[in-house]
Amino acid sequence: MKQLVAPNLVGIMLSQLIVNAGRNLVGIFLPLLLMNGGLSLWQVCAFYVIYAVMKLCVNYPTIKIINQYGARVGLISAYSMSAIFMIMLVIFTLTGSLALVIVMALVMALQNSFQWNSEHLHISRAMDGSRKSRDLAMISNLDRIVEIFVPAIGGAITVAFGPTWLAATAAVIIIIAIIPVWNIDKIAGGHQPDKNLAYNFRGAPTRDLVANGAFNFHTAVGTMLWPIYLAVFIPNFQTIGLVTSIATAATVIVLYFTAKRSDKGKTYRVLTEGTAMSSLVHLGRVFASSNPVSITVVSSFYKIALAYQGNPWTSIYYAHARQRGIHYILSMEIAGDLAYIVLWGGLGAIAYFTHSSIFFAVAFISAAIVAWGCQFITPEKR
């Protein structure tokens, strides 16, 4: 029987599948929930600035813990933080407390720092180099198959029972994700801590740091800022959920063929094509309207473009991380966090002094230009 993914990746695949199902119930609606709680557009940007600054601060201590105790401890910590975030989101929807928003930003920073660093470390160590693009595509595709249904379900739950039930359901699902990763550190020879881990940029080449900053900048516009656009122009839970579900369905087949080309040695070429597609879609967002049909079309094209670019990107990233170790991951995370601070700080100022149309136009045009910085990443050696 043909394996879906390499045996060493089964645990992380199942875990990602479960935790993303829980988070996708809420994720696309987060800006709408924040705005319904009383935050303005610039305050939502300020929330993400606080998050990025805090993540920059917690990256080193969290990765030290992961390096010392392994990916299991990191992922259990991440999922616990994620469940706490959902509970805090429930409290915010009931109280509208601005002080709570700051604490939520810290919890989200800890959640993502623990999760991303743990996943990067484990996947880069456990992957099979001969089939890594196909395995990464399979993991992403299974997530997307779940994502086809989850946002629409989340919208329906919110309309029927309210945001409290939505966040509570997500928290329970996320905690279940701990089960598949319980023995994750026994895989691929067991966890071996790296020595001389330092909080600096020296773990990755400068061109890779620039590329990762560009990747995080433009994908944040596509995956974090786009839900804000939806919250401003389609302030309806059911419509946002349906738009997201339809858009996700279009990416699965595209990602499958992308992965096959990457494993045949065309990784960097596929990355270039995906970057071009992403840049064009960002420009296309400028002309999107409040019409659900046009927004669905734009969302669909971006999810396809991101899948097309993201698969070769992660394939190259994990190849370098496997060769250079956890210090590479830490340095790249620092670059990504700085890109977030630049993005959300700049957009927050624009949102404060101008109106929403200028805010979104600047964001989309900037992302279209910055996306090309992804091409700086060092090509994978074969």
mmCIF file of C-alpha atoms in Angstrom:
data_model
loop_
_atom_site.group_PDB
_atom_site.id
_atom_site.type_symbol
_atom_site.label_atom_id
_atom_site.label_comp_id
_atom_site.label_asym_id
_atom_site.label_seq_id
_atom_site.Cartn_x
_atom_site.Cartn_y
_atom_site.Cartn_z
ATOM 1 C CA MET A 1 0.000 0.000 0.000
ATOM 2 C CA LYS A 2 1.360 3.380 -1.013
ATOM 3 C CA GLN A 3 2.269 5.632 1.934
ATOM 4 C CA LEU A 4 0.653 9.051 2.134
ATOM 5 C CA VAL A 5 3.802 10.484 3.723
ATOM 6 C CA ALA A 6 7.109 9.136 5.005
ATOM 7 C CA PRO A 7 6.563 7.164 8.263
ATOM 8 C CA ASN A 8 8.550 9.684 10.332
ATOM 9 C CA LEU A 9 6.090 12.441 9.407
ATOM 10 C CA VAL A 10 2.824 10.660 10.259
ATOM 11 C CA GLY A 11 2.619 12.025 13.814
ATOM 12 C CA ILE A 12 3.237 15.649 12.846
ATOM 13 C CA MET A 13 0.825 15.279 9.900
ATOM 14 C CA LEU A 14 -2.030 14.076 12.132
ATOM 15 C CA SER A 15 -1.253 16.706 14.727
ATOM 16 C CA GLN A 16 -1.250 19.536 12.180
ATOM 17 C CA LEU A 17 -4.480 18.216 10.707
ATOM 18 C CA ILE A 18 -6.259 18.327 14.081
ATOM 19 C CA VAL A 19 -4.847 21.620 15.361
ATOM 20 C CA ASN A 20 -5.467 23.430 12.071
ATOM 21 C CA ALA A 21 -9.050 22.149 12.054
ATOM 22 C CA GLY A 22 -9.521 23.810 15.443
ATOM 23 C CA ARG A 23 -7.769 27.041 14.530
ATOM 24 C CA ASN A 24 -9.480 27.363 11.149
ATOM 25 C CA LEU A 25 -12.825 27.390 12.926
ATOM 26 C CA VAL A 26 -11.797 30.776 14.310
ATOM 27 C CA GLY A 27 -8.759 32.071 12.371
ATOM 28 C CA ILE A 28 -10.491 33.653 9.385
ATOM 29 C CA PHE A 29 -12.942 35.359 11.754
ATOM 30 C CA LEU A 30 -10.350 36.778 14.206
ATOM 31 C CA PRO A 31 -10.287 40.333 12.752
ATOM 32 C CA LEU A 32 -14.095 40.383 12.612
ATOM 33 C CA LEU A 33 -14.294 39.217 16.234
ATOM 34 C CA LEU A 34 -11.784 41.898 17.270
ATOM 35 C CA MET A 35 -13.699 44.590 15.377
ATOM 36 C CA ASN A 36 -17.022 43.419 16.774
ATOM 37 C CA GLY A 37 -15.390 43.719 20.201
ATOM 38 C CA GLY A 38 -14.767 47.427 19.570
ATOM 39 C CA LEU A 39 -11.332 47.620 17.886
ATOM 40 C CA SER A 40 -10.842 49.972 14.933
ATOM 41 C CA LEU A 41 -8.747 49.139 11.869
ATOM 42 C CA TRP A 42 -5.593 50.777 13.228
ATOM 43 C CA GLN A 43 -6.072 49.034 16.585
ATOM 44 C CA VAL A 44 -6.224 45.639 14.845
ATOM 45 C CA CYS A 45 -2.892 46.541 13.221
ATOM 46 C CA ALA A 46 -1.566 47.555 16.650
ATOM 47 C CA PHE A 47 -2.600 44.129 17.955
ATOM 48 C CA TYR A 48 -0.424 42.473 15.296
ATOM 49 C CA VAL A 49 2.481 44.878 15.994
ATOM 50 C CA ILE A 50 2.357 43.943 19.692
ATOM 51 C CA TYR A 51 2.196 40.277 18.678
ATOM 52 C CA ALA A 52 5.244 40.602 16.372
ATOM 53 C CA VAL A 53 7.336 42.467 18.977
ATOM 54 C CA MET A 54 6.478 39.907 21.627
ATOM 55 C CA LYS A 55 7.262 37.020 19.300
ATOM 56 C CA LEU A 56 10.637 38.595 18.561
ATOM 57 C CA CYS A 57 11.253 38.632 22.327
ATOM 58 C CA VAL A 58 10.043 35.100 23.103
ATOM 59 C CA ASN A 59 11.654 33.350 20.137
ATOM 60 C CA TYR A 60 14.971 32.759 21.863
ATOM 61 C CA PRO A 61 13.679 31.377 25.185
ATOM 62 C CA THR A 62 11.145 29.146 23.416
ATOM 63 C CA ILE A 63 13.678 27.736 20.983
ATOM 64 C CA LYS A 64 16.092 27.171 23.877
ATOM 65 C CA ILE A 65 13.413 25.062 25.547
ATOM 66 C CA ILE A 66 12.742 23.174 22.307
ATOM 67 C CA ASN A 67 16.447 22.617 21.734
ATOM 68 C CA GLN A 68 16.877 21.287 25.256
ATOM 69 C CA TYR A 69 13.752 19.156 25.650
ATOM 70 C CA GLY A 70 12.624 18.394 22.091
ATOM 71 C CA ALA A 71 9.738 19.131 19.726
ATOM 72 C CA ARG A 72 7.170 17.301 21.887
ATOM 73 C CA VAL A 73 7.474 19.788 24.740
ATOM 74 C CA GLY A 74 7.355 22.648 22.236
ATOM 75 C CA LEU A 75 4.209 21.389 20.499
ATOM 76 C CA ILE A 76 2.377 20.573 23.740
ATOM 77 C CA SER A 77 3.195 24.111 24.934
ATOM 78 C CA ALA A 78 1.989 25.558 21.617
ATOM 79 C CA TYR A 79 -1.327 23.713 21.662
ATOM 80 C CA SER A 80 -1.914 24.629 25.297
ATOM 81 C CA MET A 81 -1.286 28.298 24.484
ATOM 82 C CA SER A 82 -3.626 28.045 21.515
ATOM 83 C CA ALA A 83 -6.424 26.681 23.698
ATOM 84 C CA ILE A 84 -5.814 29.468 26.238
ATOM 85 C CA PHE A 85 -5.995 32.012 23.397
ATOM 86 C CA MET A 86 -9.404 30.673 22.389
ATOM 87 C CA ILE A 87 -10.683 31.003 25.958
ATOM 88 C CA MET A 88 -9.348 34.569 26.146
ATOM 89 C CA LEU A 89 -11.020 35.362 22.843
ATOM 90 C CA VAL A 90 -14.336 34.266 24.354
ATOM 91 C CA ILE A 91 -13.772 36.610 27.306
ATOM 92 C CA PHE A 92 -12.871 39.474 24.946
ATOM 93 C CA THR A 93 -16.052 39.043 22.912
ATOM 94 C CA LEU A 94 -17.997 39.368 26.177
ATOM 95 C CA THR A 95 -16.041 42.256 27.736
ATOM 96 C CA GLY A 96 -14.222 44.157 24.947
ATOM 97 C CA SER A 97 -11.246 44.632 27.304
ATOM 98 C CA LEU A 98 -8.283 46.351 25.593
ATOM 99 C CA ALA A 99 -5.928 45.102 28.324
ATOM 100 C CA LEU A 100 -6.934 41.553 27.470
ATOM 101 C CA VAL A 101 -6.023 42.165 23.817
ATOM 102 C CA ILE A 102 -2.397 42.802 24.849
ATOM 103 C CA VAL A 103 -2.280 39.562 26.827
ATOM 104 C CA MET A 104 -3.839 37.752 23.845
ATOM 105 C CA ALA A 105 -1.017 39.059 21.640
ATOM 106 C CA LEU A 106 1.555 37.591 24.054
ATOM 107 C CA VAL A 107 -0.224 34.231 24.193
ATOM 108 C CA MET A 108 -0.420 34.126 20.383
ATOM 109 C CA ALA A 109 3.294 34.944 20.187
ATOM 110 C CA LEU A 110 4.150 32.065 22.533
ATOM 111 C CA GLN A 111 1.799 29.755 20.649
ATOM 112 C CA ASN A 112 3.330 30.438 17.232
ATOM 113 C CA SER A 113 6.912 30.536 18.476
ATOM 114 C CA PHE A 114 6.605 27.147 20.155
ATOM 115 C CA GLN A 115 4.722 25.607 17.236
ATOM 116 C CA TRP A 116 6.670 26.914 14.254
ATOM 117 C CA ASN A 117 10.098 26.325 15.781
ATOM 118 C CA SER A 118 9.104 22.801 16.862
ATOM 119 C CA GLU A 119 7.621 21.923 13.481
ATOM 120 C CA HIS A 120 10.582 23.319 11.565
ATOM 121 C CA LEU A 121 13.028 21.383 13.740
ATOM 122 C CA HIS A 122 11.144 18.077 13.579
ATOM 123 C CA ILE A 123 10.208 18.143 9.872
ATOM 124 C CA SER A 124 13.700 19.153 8.730
ATOM 125 C CA ARG A 125 15.169 16.283 10.794
ATOM 126 C CA ALA A 126 12.563 13.606 10.005
ATOM 127 C CA MET A 127 11.807 14.188 6.308
ATOM 128 C CA ASP A 128 12.884 11.873 3.482
ATOM 129 C CA GLY A 129 14.953 14.012 1.109
ATOM 130 C CA SER A 130 13.932 12.029 -1.966
ATOM 131 C CA ARG A 131 10.216 12.771 -1.519
ATOM 132 C CA LYS A 132 10.081 15.841 0.705
ATOM 133 C CA SER A 133 8.137 18.061 -1.705
ATOM 134 C CA ARG A 134 5.439 15.418 -2.178
ATOM 135 C CA ASP A 135 5.233 14.796 1.575
ATOM 136 C CA LEU A 136 4.967 18.520 2.350
ATOM 137 C CA ALA A 137 2.312 18.834 -0.350
ATOM 138 C CA MET A 138 0.346 15.916 1.077
ATOM 139 C CA ILE A 139 0.396 17.432 4.579
ATOM 140 C CA SER A 140 -0.726 20.786 3.172
ATOM 141 C CA ASN A 141 -3.392 19.193 0.991
ATOM 142 C CA LEU A 142 -4.920 17.257 3.875
ATOM 143 C CA ASP A 143 -5.032 20.517 5.838
ATOM 144 C CA ARG A 144 -6.726 22.214 2.917
ATOM 145 C CA ILE A 145 -9.280 19.428 2.502
ATOM 146 C CA VAL A 146 -10.285 19.999 6.117
ATOM 147 C CA GLU A 147 -10.197 23.768 5.535
ATOM 148 C CA ILE A 148 -12.742 23.409 2.724
ATOM 149 C CA PHE A 149 -15.395 22.570 5.297
ATOM 150 C CA VAL A 150 -14.196 24.114 8.566
ATOM 151 C CA PRO A 151 -14.653 27.893 7.897
ATOM 152 C CA ALA A 152 -18.191 27.350 6.648
ATOM 153 C CA ILE A 153 -18.906 25.202 9.719
ATOM 154 C CA GLY A 154 -17.370 27.905 11.922
ATOM 155 C CA GLY A 155 -19.588 30.549 10.366
ATOM 156 C CA ALA A 156 -22.661 28.390 10.918
ATOM 157 C CA ILE A 157 -21.721 27.706 14.579
ATOM 158 C CA THR A 158 -21.244 31.421 15.232
ATOM 159 C CA VAL A 159 -24.570 32.380 13.674
ATOM 160 C CA ALA A 160 -26.447 29.578 15.469
ATOM 161 C CA PHE A 161 -24.782 29.595 18.911
ATOM 162 C CA GLY A 162 -22.524 32.654 19.071
ATOM 163 C CA PRO A 163 -18.728 33.206 19.165
ATOM 164 C CA THR A 164 -18.410 31.653 22.641
ATOM 165 C CA TRP A 165 -19.319 28.202 21.330
ATOM 166 C CA LEU A 166 -17.060 28.706 18.302
ATOM 167 C CA ALA A 167 -13.957 29.416 20.394
ATOM 168 C CA ALA A 168 -14.774 26.713 22.966
ATOM 169 C CA THR A 169 -15.160 24.073 20.253
ATOM 170 C CA ALA A 170 -11.847 25.132 18.718
ATOM 171 C CA ALA A 171 -10.058 24.885 22.081
ATOM 172 C CA VAL A 172 -11.236 21.296 22.657
ATOM 173 C CA ILE A 173 -10.169 20.200 19.161
ATOM 174 C CA ILE A 174 -6.725 21.797 19.566
ATOM 175 C CA ILE A 175 -5.997 19.987 22.837
ATOM 176 C CA ILE A 176 -6.714 16.637 21.115
ATOM 177 C CA ALA A 177 -3.793 17.392 18.739
ATOM 178 C CA ILE A 178 -1.359 16.600 21.579
ATOM 179 C CA ILE A 179 -2.005 12.859 21.226
ATOM 180 C CA PRO A 180 -0.255 12.246 17.830
ATOM 181 C CA VAL A 181 2.944 14.050 18.904
ATOM 182 C CA TRP A 182 3.399 12.372 22.290
ATOM 183 C CA ASN A 183 6.259 10.170 21.040
ATOM 184 C CA ILE A 184 7.532 12.519 18.347
ATOM 185 C CA ASP A 185 11.041 12.877 19.796
ATOM 186 C CA LYS A 186 11.721 9.137 19.490
ATOM 187 C CA ILE A 187 11.650 9.425 15.684
ATOM 188 C CA ALA A 188 14.697 9.668 13.396
ATOM 189 C CA GLY A 189 17.273 8.692 15.988
ATOM 190 C CA GLY A 190 15.782 10.734 18.808
ATOM 191 C CA HIS A 191 16.217 14.374 19.739
ATOM 192 C CA GLN A 192 19.775 15.643 19.928
ATOM 193 C CA PRO A 193 20.246 19.190 21.314
ATOM 194 C CA ASP A 194 22.451 21.538 19.314
ATOM 195 C CA LYS A 195 25.279 23.266 21.139
ATOM 196 C CA ASN A 196 26.242 26.952 21.083
ATOM 197 C CA LEU A 197 22.777 28.206 20.126
ATOM 198 C CA ALA A 198 22.862 32.022 19.955
ATOM 199 C CA TYR A 199 20.253 34.700 19.290
ATOM 200 C CA ASN A 200 21.650 36.348 16.178
ATOM 201 C CA PHE A 201 21.549 36.345 12.368
ATOM 202 C CA ARG A 202 24.659 34.218 11.910
ATOM 203 C CA GLY A 203 22.744 30.964 11.552
ATOM 204 C CA ALA A 204 21.583 31.767 8.002
ATOM 205 C CA PRO A 205 23.103 33.481 4.943
ATOM 206 C CA THR A 206 22.101 37.122 4.510
ATOM 207 C CA ARG A 207 20.256 36.378 1.282
ATOM 208 C CA ASP A 208 18.141 33.755 3.063
ATOM 209 C CA LEU A 209 17.275 36.245 5.808
ATOM 210 C CA VAL A 210 16.159 38.791 3.203
ATOM 211 C CA ALA A 211 14.148 36.110 1.415
ATOM 212 C CA ASN A 212 12.433 34.982 4.599
ATOM 213 C CA GLY A 213 11.584 38.550 5.532
ATOM 214 C CA ALA A 214 10.016 39.007 2.095
ATOM 215 C CA PHE A 215 8.134 35.698 2.343
ATOM 216 C CA ASN A 216 6.684 36.557 5.749
ATOM 217 C CA PHE A 217 5.784 40.096 4.628
ATOM 218 C CA HIS A 218 3.851 39.120 1.529
ATOM 219 C CA THR A 219 2.204 36.007 3.009
ATOM 220 C CA ALA A 220 1.082 38.043 6.041
ATOM 221 C CA VAL A 221 -0.753 40.335 3.638
ATOM 222 C CA GLY A 222 -2.310 37.304 1.965
ATOM 223 C CA THR A 223 -3.258 35.302 5.050
ATOM 224 C CA MET A 224 -3.461 37.798 7.957
ATOM 225 C CA LEU A 225 -4.461 41.081 6.322
ATOM 226 C CA TRP A 226 -6.926 39.590 3.830
ATOM 227 C CA PRO A 227 -9.250 38.473 6.674
ATOM 228 C CA ILE A 228 -9.215 42.119 7.832
ATOM 229 C CA TYR A 229 -10.365 43.117 4.321
ATOM 230 C CA LEU A 230 -13.144 40.556 4.579
ATOM 231 C CA ALA A 231 -14.119 41.873 8.016
ATOM 232 C CA VAL A 232 -14.339 45.451 6.668
ATOM 233 C CA PHE A 233 -16.182 44.718 3.422
ATOM 234 C CA ILE A 234 -18.114 41.512 4.276
ATOM 235 C CA PRO A 235 -18.935 41.803 7.991
ATOM 236 C CA ASN A 236 -20.909 38.561 7.937
ATOM 237 C CA PHE A 237 -19.683 35.275 9.471
ATOM 238 C CA GLN A 238 -21.503 32.924 7.094
ATOM 239 C CA THR A 239 -20.392 34.719 3.921
ATOM 240 C CA ILE A 240 -16.741 34.911 5.032
ATOM 241 C CA GLY A 241 -16.787 31.211 5.930
ATOM 242 C CA LEU A 242 -18.297 30.252 2.578
ATOM 243 C CA VAL A 243 -15.868 32.423 0.589
ATOM 244 C CA THR A 244 -12.901 30.853 2.393
ATOM 245 C CA SER A 245 -14.179 27.295 1.898
ATOM 246 C CA ILE A 246 -14.736 27.735 -1.840
ATOM 247 C CA ALA A 247 -11.320 29.352 -2.282
ATOM 248 C CA THR A 248 -9.547 26.526 -0.456
ATOM 249 C CA ALA A 249 -11.119 23.817 -2.602
ATOM 250 C CA ALA A 250 -9.329 25.139 -5.689
ATOM 251 C CA THR A 251 -5.784 24.608 -4.342
ATOM 252 C CA VAL A 252 -5.601 20.857 -3.714
ATOM 253 C CA ILE A 253 -4.986 19.587 -7.270
ATOM 254 C CA VAL A 254 -2.621 22.462 -8.078
ATOM 255 C CA LEU A 255 -0.450 21.662 -5.063
ATOM 256 C CA TYR A 256 -0.224 17.977 -6.018
ATOM 257 C CA PHE A 257 1.243 18.744 -9.454
ATOM 258 C CA THR A 258 3.521 21.440 -8.019
ATOM 259 C CA ALA A 259 5.087 18.925 -5.626
ATOM 260 C CA LYS A 260 5.751 16.396 -8.389
ATOM 261 C CA ARG A 261 7.669 19.013 -10.388
ATOM 262 C CA SER A 262 9.673 20.089 -7.317
ATOM 263 C CA ASP A 263 10.813 16.537 -6.560
ATOM 264 C CA LYS A 264 11.981 16.222 -10.180
ATOM 265 C CA GLY A 265 14.597 18.926 -9.562
ATOM 266 C CA LYS A 266 12.629 21.995 -10.661
ATOM 267 C CA THR A 267 12.164 23.441 -7.175
ATOM 268 C CA TYR A 268 13.646 26.894 -7.806
ATOM 269 C CA ARG A 269 11.853 27.258 -11.135
ATOM 270 C CA VAL A 270 8.533 26.403 -9.481
ATOM 271 C CA LEU A 271 9.349 28.929 -6.739
ATOM 272 C CA THR A 272 9.865 31.636 -9.378
ATOM 273 C CA GLU A 273 6.575 30.794 -11.075
ATOM 274 C CA GLY A 274 4.762 30.821 -7.725
ATOM 275 C CA THR A 275 6.308 34.171 -6.816
ATOM 276 C CA ALA A 276 5.109 35.666 -10.104
ATOM 277 C CA MET A 277 1.610 34.300 -9.522
ATOM 278 C CA SER A 278 1.511 35.642 -5.943
ATOM 279 C CA SER A 279 2.673 39.085 -7.054
ATOM 280 C CA LEU A 280 0.008 39.302 -9.740
ATOM 281 C CA VAL A 281 -2.746 38.220 -7.346
ATOM 282 C CA HIS A 282 -1.677 40.855 -4.802
ATOM 283 C CA LEU A 283 -2.062 43.473 -7.551
ATOM 284 C CA GLY A 284 -5.444 41.990 -8.421
ATOM 285 C CA ARG A 285 -6.601 42.504 -4.836
ATOM 286 C CA VAL A 286 -6.411 46.274 -5.396
ATOM 287 C CA PHE A 287 -9.383 45.958 -7.730
ATOM 288 C CA ALA A 288 -11.435 43.645 -5.507
ATOM 289 C CA SER A 289 -14.727 45.035 -4.273
ATOM 290 C CA SER A 290 -17.259 44.153 -1.604
ATOM 291 C CA ASN A 291 -18.904 41.741 -4.046
ATOM 292 C CA PRO A 292 -18.643 38.197 -2.602
ATOM 293 C CA VAL A 293 -18.179 36.700 -6.079
ATOM 294 C CA SER A 294 -15.160 38.839 -7.001
ATOM 295 C CA ILE A 295 -13.672 38.354 -3.526
ATOM 296 C CA THR A 296 -14.107 34.586 -3.852
ATOM 297 C CA VAL A 297 -12.288 34.647 -7.197
ATOM 298 C CA VAL A 298 -9.392 36.671 -5.745
ATOM 299 C CA SER A 299 -9.231 34.430 -2.662
ATOM 300 C CA SER A 300 -9.170 31.321 -4.851
ATOM 301 C CA PHE A 301 -6.365 32.602 -7.071
ATOM 302 C CA TYR A 302 -4.264 33.615 -4.071
ATOM 303 C CA LYS A 303 -4.638 30.275 -2.338
ATOM 304 C CA ILE A 304 -3.534 28.598 -5.557
ATOM 305 C CA ALA A 305 -0.586 30.992 -5.933
ATOM 306 C CA LEU A 306 0.467 30.590 -2.301
ATOM 307 C CA ALA A 307 0.305 26.803 -2.563
ATOM 308 C CA TYR A 308 2.327 26.929 -5.776
ATOM 309 C CA GLN A 309 4.997 29.125 -4.178
ATOM 310 C CA GLY A 310 4.818 27.712 -0.665
ATOM 311 C CA ASN A 311 5.638 24.111 -1.548
ATOM 312 C CA PRO A 312 9.044 24.777 -3.172
ATOM 313 C CA TRP A 313 9.750 27.431 -0.530
ATOM 314 C CA THR A 314 9.283 25.029 2.380
ATOM 315 C CA SER A 315 11.151 22.312 0.500
ATOM 316 C CA ILE A 316 14.209 24.569 0.106
ATOM 317 C CA TYR A 317 13.857 25.924 3.668
ATOM 318 C CA TYR A 318 13.799 22.475 5.262
ATOM 319 C CA ALA A 319 16.733 21.296 3.172
ATOM 320 C CA HIS A 320 18.806 24.198 4.536
ATOM 321 C CA ALA A 321 17.492 23.698 8.085
ATOM 322 C CA ARG A 322 18.438 20.029 7.968
ATOM 323 C CA GLN A 323 21.954 20.930 6.902
ATOM 324 C CA ARG A 324 22.509 23.948 9.190
ATOM 325 C CA GLY A 325 20.457 22.962 12.254
ATOM 326 C CA ILE A 326 18.296 24.844 14.709
ATOM 327 C CA HIS A 327 20.404 28.032 14.564
ATOM 328 C CA TYR A 328 19.262 28.470 10.943
ATOM 329 C CA ILE A 329 15.620 28.236 12.065
ATOM 330 C CA LEU A 330 16.145 30.803 14.842
ATOM 331 C CA SER A 331 17.859 33.324 12.569
ATOM 332 C CA MET A 332 15.159 32.963 9.934
ATOM 333 C CA GLU A 333 12.433 33.462 12.562
ATOM 334 C CA ILE A 334 14.090 36.709 13.693
ATOM 335 C CA ALA A 335 14.033 37.974 10.110
ATOM 336 C CA GLY A 336 10.386 37.016 9.741
ATOM 337 C CA ASP A 337 9.388 38.775 12.971
ATOM 338 C CA LEU A 338 11.161 41.979 11.913
ATOM 339 C CA ALA A 339 9.242 41.856 8.624
ATOM 340 C CA TYR A 340 5.977 41.594 10.596
ATOM 341 C CA ILE A 341 6.900 44.646 12.694
ATOM 342 C CA VAL A 342 7.694 46.707 9.576
ATOM 343 C CA LEU A 343 4.494 45.586 7.846
ATOM 344 C CA TRP A 344 2.020 46.087 10.704
ATOM 345 C CA GLY A 345 3.726 49.213 12.054
ATOM 346 C CA GLY A 346 3.592 50.900 8.655
ATOM 347 C CA LEU A 347 0.036 49.808 7.955
ATOM 348 C CA GLY A 348 -1.109 50.858 11.422
ATOM 349 C CA ALA A 349 0.156 54.393 10.787
ATOM 350 C CA ILE A 350 -1.574 54.477 7.398
ATOM 351 C CA ALA A 351 -4.827 53.222 8.928
ATOM 352 C CA TYR A 352 -4.667 55.885 11.652
ATOM 353 C CA PHE A 353 -4.079 58.840 9.316
ATOM 354 C CA THR A 354 -6.008 57.780 6.191
ATOM 355 C CA HIS A 355 -9.022 55.685 5.238
ATOM 356 C CA SER A 356 -9.425 52.000 4.467
ATOM 357 C CA SER A 357 -9.146 52.179 0.665
ATOM 358 C CA ILE A 358 -5.645 53.711 0.851
ATOM 359 C CA PHE A 359 -4.692 51.293 3.624
ATOM 360 C CA PHE A 360 -5.537 48.200 1.565
ATOM 361 C CA ALA A 361 -4.112 49.589 -1.707
ATOM 362 C CA VAL A 362 -0.728 50.280 -0.077
ATOM 363 C CA ALA A 363 -0.713 46.841 1.556
ATOM 364 C CA PHE A 364 -1.490 44.943 -1.648
ATOM 365 C CA ILE A 365 0.900 46.892 -3.884
ATOM 366 C CA SER A 366 3.710 46.563 -1.311
ATOM 367 C CA ALA A 367 3.134 42.810 -1.081
ATOM 368 C CA ALA A 368 3.244 42.492 -4.880
ATOM 369 C CA ILE A 369 6.693 44.114 -4.931
ATOM 370 C CA VAL A 370 8.156 42.541 -1.803
ATOM 371 C CA ALA A 371 7.099 39.009 -2.879
ATOM 372 C CA TRP A 372 9.949 38.998 -5.387
ATOM 373 C CA GLY A 373 12.435 39.122 -2.508
ATOM 374 C CA CYS A 374 11.690 35.425 -1.933
ATOM 375 C CA GLN A 375 13.928 34.699 -4.913
ATOM 376 C CA PHE A 376 16.993 35.599 -2.842
ATOM 377 C CA ILE A 377 16.882 32.305 -0.948
ATOM 378 C CA THR A 378 19.898 30.101 -1.612
ATOM 379 C CA PRO A 379 18.931 27.383 -4.123
ATOM 380 C CA GLU A 380 18.953 23.876 -2.764
ATOM 381 C CA LYS A 381 22.036 21.789 -3.567
ATOM 382 C CA ARG A 382 21.291 18.454 -5.177
#
